[in-house]
């Protein structure tokens, strides 16, 4: 039988409980349900009651939320879920350090905040190195954070343009079987990059920048023969590049440019006889100064809770 225990937290003067608890106490209800605790307030005291483990987890989540609010951070529902997951995993991650590494966007979204220690490290590496290669499963924020870094770099005039590239290979599809001209055939492959952009910038501004060539969406094959200066270049779905394509892309880097390569080496759609350039590049350039590898795992998945479980299920099946 569980032993009921309690813990009290002291609230700061003027603490906005509505912001802490969420709209219609949504944050509070989520914490109470997940950890099977009851949270009440009396004056400047917040009391948490439940079994020992639940109280420990809930108090840690609420303490972290209070610290973030005191620092001026505006909570989002996804932040509460992230902190709850860290508490359940007994993670010793430095919450303040993770949230302080956020990417400030001078646009409609305001900022993008890392949701794991690996994401925080990834942002730090993108700020530090000219070439960053991010490898890991779907849903870990590899592409989204890279696009956020590109957008803020463009809007703060660190770069003069953004180039977003993808190999036109996807789950066995061939371009020749798709309707339309070449541009129309390639467009579906670039849709995830468009989605990330539209989440961070106004539609009209994106369209204007696309028309002026400030933002360029291109299939990887279009990169051959170019030298790209003062650009933030992203190669997405890089597990579907050939060895030759990877070498070609890496040698496009010009002065004042930064390149980020993202991919999931467990989802290669190339023919069996053609090795993945992303798998191969790990051995070839690992010792080159200025190139940094960042590896994500299923623990870094920040999509719907089921995505993490699906990734683990497939990993067990492959094993």
XYZ file of C-alpha atoms in Angstrom:
319
model
C 0.000 0.000 0.000
C 1.342 3.453 -0.963
C 2.355 5.778 1.843
C 0.754 9.208 1.480
C 3.228 12.035 1.879
C 3.283 15.746 1.141
C 5.644 18.551 0.238
C 5.265 22.304 0.412
C 6.728 24.867 -1.984
C 6.940 28.571 -1.175
C 5.566 30.840 -3.879
C 7.258 34.141 -4.667
C 5.450 37.398 -3.938
C 3.099 38.227 -6.777
C 3.507 34.792 -8.385
C 0.974 34.457 -11.193
C -0.719 31.142 -10.399
C -2.906 31.374 -13.493
C 0.224 31.260 -15.661
C 1.670 28.416 -13.598
C -1.508 26.334 -13.605
C -2.481 27.121 -17.205
C -5.806 27.994 -18.830
C -8.602 26.374 -16.799
C -5.841 24.785 -14.664
C -4.776 22.628 -17.626
C -1.113 22.381 -16.499
C -2.126 21.543 -12.955
C -4.603 18.855 -14.004
C -2.021 17.273 -16.272
C 0.542 17.085 -13.445
C -2.023 15.742 -10.963
C -3.196 13.053 -13.379
C 0.268 11.943 -14.499
C 1.738 11.624 -11.009
C -1.480 10.862 -9.065
C -1.089 13.774 -6.685
C -3.267 16.574 -5.383
C -2.043 20.169 -5.489
C -3.551 22.917 -3.326
C -2.521 26.460 -2.434
C -2.877 28.414 0.802
C -1.517 31.919 0.752
C 2.118 31.716 -0.344
C 2.331 27.920 0.101
C 1.730 25.316 -2.562
C 1.093 21.833 -1.148
C 1.543 18.564 -3.060
C 0.054 15.352 -1.647
C 0.320 11.773 -2.896
C 2.648 8.795 -2.761
C 6.341 9.498 -2.299
C 7.381 8.992 -5.915
C 4.483 11.026 -7.319
C 5.124 13.902 -4.920
C 8.831 13.872 -5.784
C 8.160 14.020 -9.529
C 5.378 16.614 -9.277
C 7.363 18.898 -6.988
C 10.301 18.789 -9.363
C 8.087 19.725 -12.329
C 6.414 22.587 -10.453
C 9.752 23.852 -9.105
C 11.152 23.943 -12.655
C 8.035 25.705 -13.932
C 8.309 28.323 -11.188
C 11.981 28.938 -11.997
C 11.194 29.397 -15.682
C 8.358 31.824 -14.915
C 10.595 33.847 -12.582
C 13.154 34.160 -15.398
C 10.505 35.734 -17.638
C 9.836 32.653 -19.755
C 6.303 32.246 -21.139
C 5.126 28.675 -20.688
C 3.680 26.588 -23.495
C 1.695 23.335 -22.982
C 4.522 21.378 -24.638
C 6.949 22.706 -22.007
C 4.913 21.092 -19.222
C 4.897 17.753 -21.054
C 8.659 17.979 -21.563
C 9.339 18.709 -17.889
C 7.009 15.893 -16.824
C 8.902 13.458 -19.019
C 12.241 14.547 -17.569
C 10.906 14.140 -14.031
C 9.575 10.649 -14.767
C 12.938 9.657 -16.227
C 14.711 10.981 -13.102
C 16.824 13.081 -15.473
C 19.392 15.440 -13.951
C 19.303 17.755 -16.978
C 19.933 21.432 -16.244
C 16.553 22.957 -17.133
C 17.733 26.561 -16.991
C 20.634 25.744 -19.285
C 18.388 23.960 -21.778
C 15.814 26.755 -21.952
C 18.472 29.505 -22.059
C 19.782 28.098 -25.360
C 16.582 29.064 -27.172
C 16.701 30.472 -30.687
C 15.270 33.996 -30.841
C 13.256 34.622 -33.998
C 12.490 38.241 -34.939
C 9.196 37.008 -36.409
C 5.726 35.769 -35.479
C 6.868 32.775 -33.396
C 9.203 34.755 -31.105
C 11.567 31.943 -30.188
C 12.200 28.212 -30.412
C 13.260 26.422 -27.231
C 15.203 23.124 -27.092
C 13.222 20.274 -25.552
C 16.098 17.983 -24.557
C 19.760 18.172 -23.589
C 20.688 16.844 -27.041
C 18.676 19.605 -28.721
C 20.432 22.184 -26.542
C 23.805 20.701 -27.518
C 22.744 20.682 -31.197
C 21.906 24.408 -31.103
C 25.211 25.149 -29.388
C 27.113 23.186 -32.056
C 25.282 24.972 -34.897
C 26.323 28.282 -33.374
C 29.933 27.143 -33.002
C 30.801 24.993 -36.033
C 30.615 25.639 -39.777
C 29.424 22.101 -40.569
C 27.132 20.126 -38.264
C 25.862 16.635 -39.089
C 22.808 15.580 -37.051
C 21.802 11.915 -37.070
C 18.801 10.402 -35.320
C 15.190 9.237 -35.572
C 12.164 11.159 -36.797
C 10.611 13.691 -34.472
C 13.774 14.770 -32.674
C 13.798 18.304 -34.095
C 16.869 17.952 -36.329
C 15.385 19.766 -39.332
C 13.118 22.154 -37.424
C 15.924 23.544 -35.255
C 18.220 23.867 -38.270
C 15.563 25.889 -40.115
C 15.079 28.055 -37.004
C 18.825 28.776 -36.883
C 18.789 29.591 -40.598
C 15.822 31.968 -40.267
C 17.268 33.897 -37.326
C 20.636 34.087 -39.087
C 18.972 35.513 -42.193
C 16.765 38.019 -40.369
C 19.695 39.277 -38.259
C 21.798 39.607 -41.443
C 24.378 37.009 -40.405
C 23.642 35.315 -43.737
C 22.313 36.722 -46.995
C 20.309 33.663 -48.026
C 18.998 30.260 -46.997
C 19.320 27.205 -49.188
C 17.258 24.144 -48.303
C 18.087 20.952 -50.184
C 16.854 17.366 -50.208
C 17.674 14.325 -52.321
C 14.703 13.462 -54.521
C 14.449 9.911 -53.203
C 11.582 8.932 -50.959
C 10.318 5.502 -49.887
C 10.893 3.899 -53.278
C 9.197 6.629 -55.343
C 10.701 7.705 -58.654
C 10.380 11.180 -60.098
C 9.450 9.863 -63.520
C 6.213 8.404 -62.204
C 5.046 11.671 -60.634
C 2.811 14.084 -62.611
C 3.869 17.544 -63.762
C 7.091 19.248 -64.836
C 10.362 18.913 -62.906
C 9.524 21.684 -60.419
C 6.159 20.081 -59.671
C 7.768 16.643 -59.319
C 10.307 17.929 -56.809
C 7.924 20.091 -54.742
C 6.471 17.246 -52.571
C 9.966 16.267 -51.430
C 10.583 19.785 -50.096
C 7.231 20.126 -48.297
C 8.609 19.420 -44.761
C 11.046 22.309 -45.217
C 8.232 24.618 -46.316
C 6.198 23.546 -43.271
C 9.021 24.518 -40.903
C 9.453 27.885 -42.611
C 5.738 28.731 -42.490
C 5.744 27.994 -38.760
C 8.402 30.673 -38.197
C 7.748 33.419 -40.734
C 4.785 35.186 -42.291
C 3.534 33.620 -45.524
C 3.878 36.801 -47.621
C 7.457 37.370 -46.461
C 8.415 33.792 -47.361
C 6.848 34.106 -50.814
C 8.729 37.356 -51.460
C 12.027 35.820 -50.359
C 11.430 32.743 -52.512
C 10.714 34.934 -55.548
C 13.877 36.986 -54.936
C 16.035 33.895 -54.353
C 16.838 34.861 -50.754
C 15.306 31.541 -49.726
C 15.893 28.730 -52.185
C 14.392 25.238 -52.165
C 16.369 22.852 -54.315
C 16.727 19.152 -54.994
C 20.261 18.075 -54.178
C 21.119 17.477 -57.835
C 20.781 21.243 -58.456
C 23.711 21.953 -56.116
C 26.385 20.562 -58.422
C 28.882 23.124 -59.702
C 27.853 25.870 -57.271
C 29.885 27.665 -54.594
C 27.687 29.133 -51.872
C 28.969 32.169 -49.971
C 27.268 33.869 -46.973
C 24.547 31.214 -46.941
C 22.959 28.912 -44.383
C 22.630 25.604 -46.207
C 20.551 22.676 -44.943
C 20.653 19.199 -46.446
C 17.658 17.264 -45.141
C 16.983 13.496 -45.398
C 20.701 13.024 -46.043
C 20.482 9.262 -45.464
C 19.232 9.116 -49.067
C 22.331 10.723 -50.558
C 24.881 8.647 -52.392
C 28.560 8.817 -51.512
C 29.195 11.061 -54.516
C 26.315 13.393 -53.636
C 27.526 13.798 -50.052
C 31.020 14.716 -51.225
C 29.550 17.125 -53.754
C 27.388 18.832 -51.120
C 30.188 19.207 -48.559
C 32.420 20.856 -51.147
C 29.790 23.523 -52.018
C 30.567 25.436 -48.793
C 31.796 28.968 -49.490
C 33.107 31.854 -47.384
C 30.832 32.996 -44.555
C 28.564 29.986 -44.952
C 27.296 27.320 -42.583
C 25.997 23.853 -43.493
C 23.763 21.538 -41.470
C 23.152 17.970 -42.608
C 20.302 15.970 -41.079
C 19.126 12.401 -41.523
C 18.021 9.093 -40.030
C 20.323 6.211 -40.939
C 17.614 3.671 -39.998
C 15.373 4.893 -42.850
C 17.525 4.649 -45.967
C 15.448 4.455 -49.176
C 18.353 3.894 -51.567
C 18.713 0.623 -53.512
C 20.556 -2.042 -51.468
C 23.611 -1.890 -53.718
C 24.061 1.875 -53.222
C 25.634 2.859 -49.860
C 24.257 5.856 -47.966
C 26.477 8.924 -48.038
C 25.332 9.805 -44.513
C 26.465 6.465 -43.111
C 29.767 6.650 -44.960
C 30.567 10.282 -44.063
C 30.790 9.376 -40.364
C 34.033 7.520 -41.029
C 35.470 9.890 -43.617
C 35.278 13.365 -42.023
C 35.059 12.579 -38.316
C 38.571 13.877 -37.563
C 38.245 17.139 -39.505
C 38.255 20.216 -37.263
C 35.228 22.407 -37.927
C 32.857 19.498 -38.518
C 30.742 18.294 -35.603
C 28.460 15.240 -35.320
C 25.384 15.303 -33.062
C 23.497 12.061 -32.370
C 19.846 11.975 -31.300
C 18.032 9.006 -29.768
C 14.415 7.998 -29.206
C 14.571 9.866 -25.863
C 14.821 13.126 -27.824
C 11.552 12.631 -29.740
C 9.357 15.712 -29.241
C 6.347 14.821 -31.378
C 3.189 13.105 -30.180
C 3.875 10.732 -27.277
C 3.046 7.742 -29.496
C 5.903 8.560 -31.897
C 8.517 7.651 -29.298
C 6.764 4.337 -28.618
C 6.511 3.580 -32.349
C 10.243 4.245 -32.846
C 11.090 1.900 -29.969
C 8.731 -0.781 -31.299
C 10.387 -0.731 -34.729
C 13.854 -0.772 -33.146
C 12.924 -3.894 -31.167
C 11.512 -5.486 -34.317
C 14.741 -4.865 -36.259
C 16.789 -6.362 -33.429
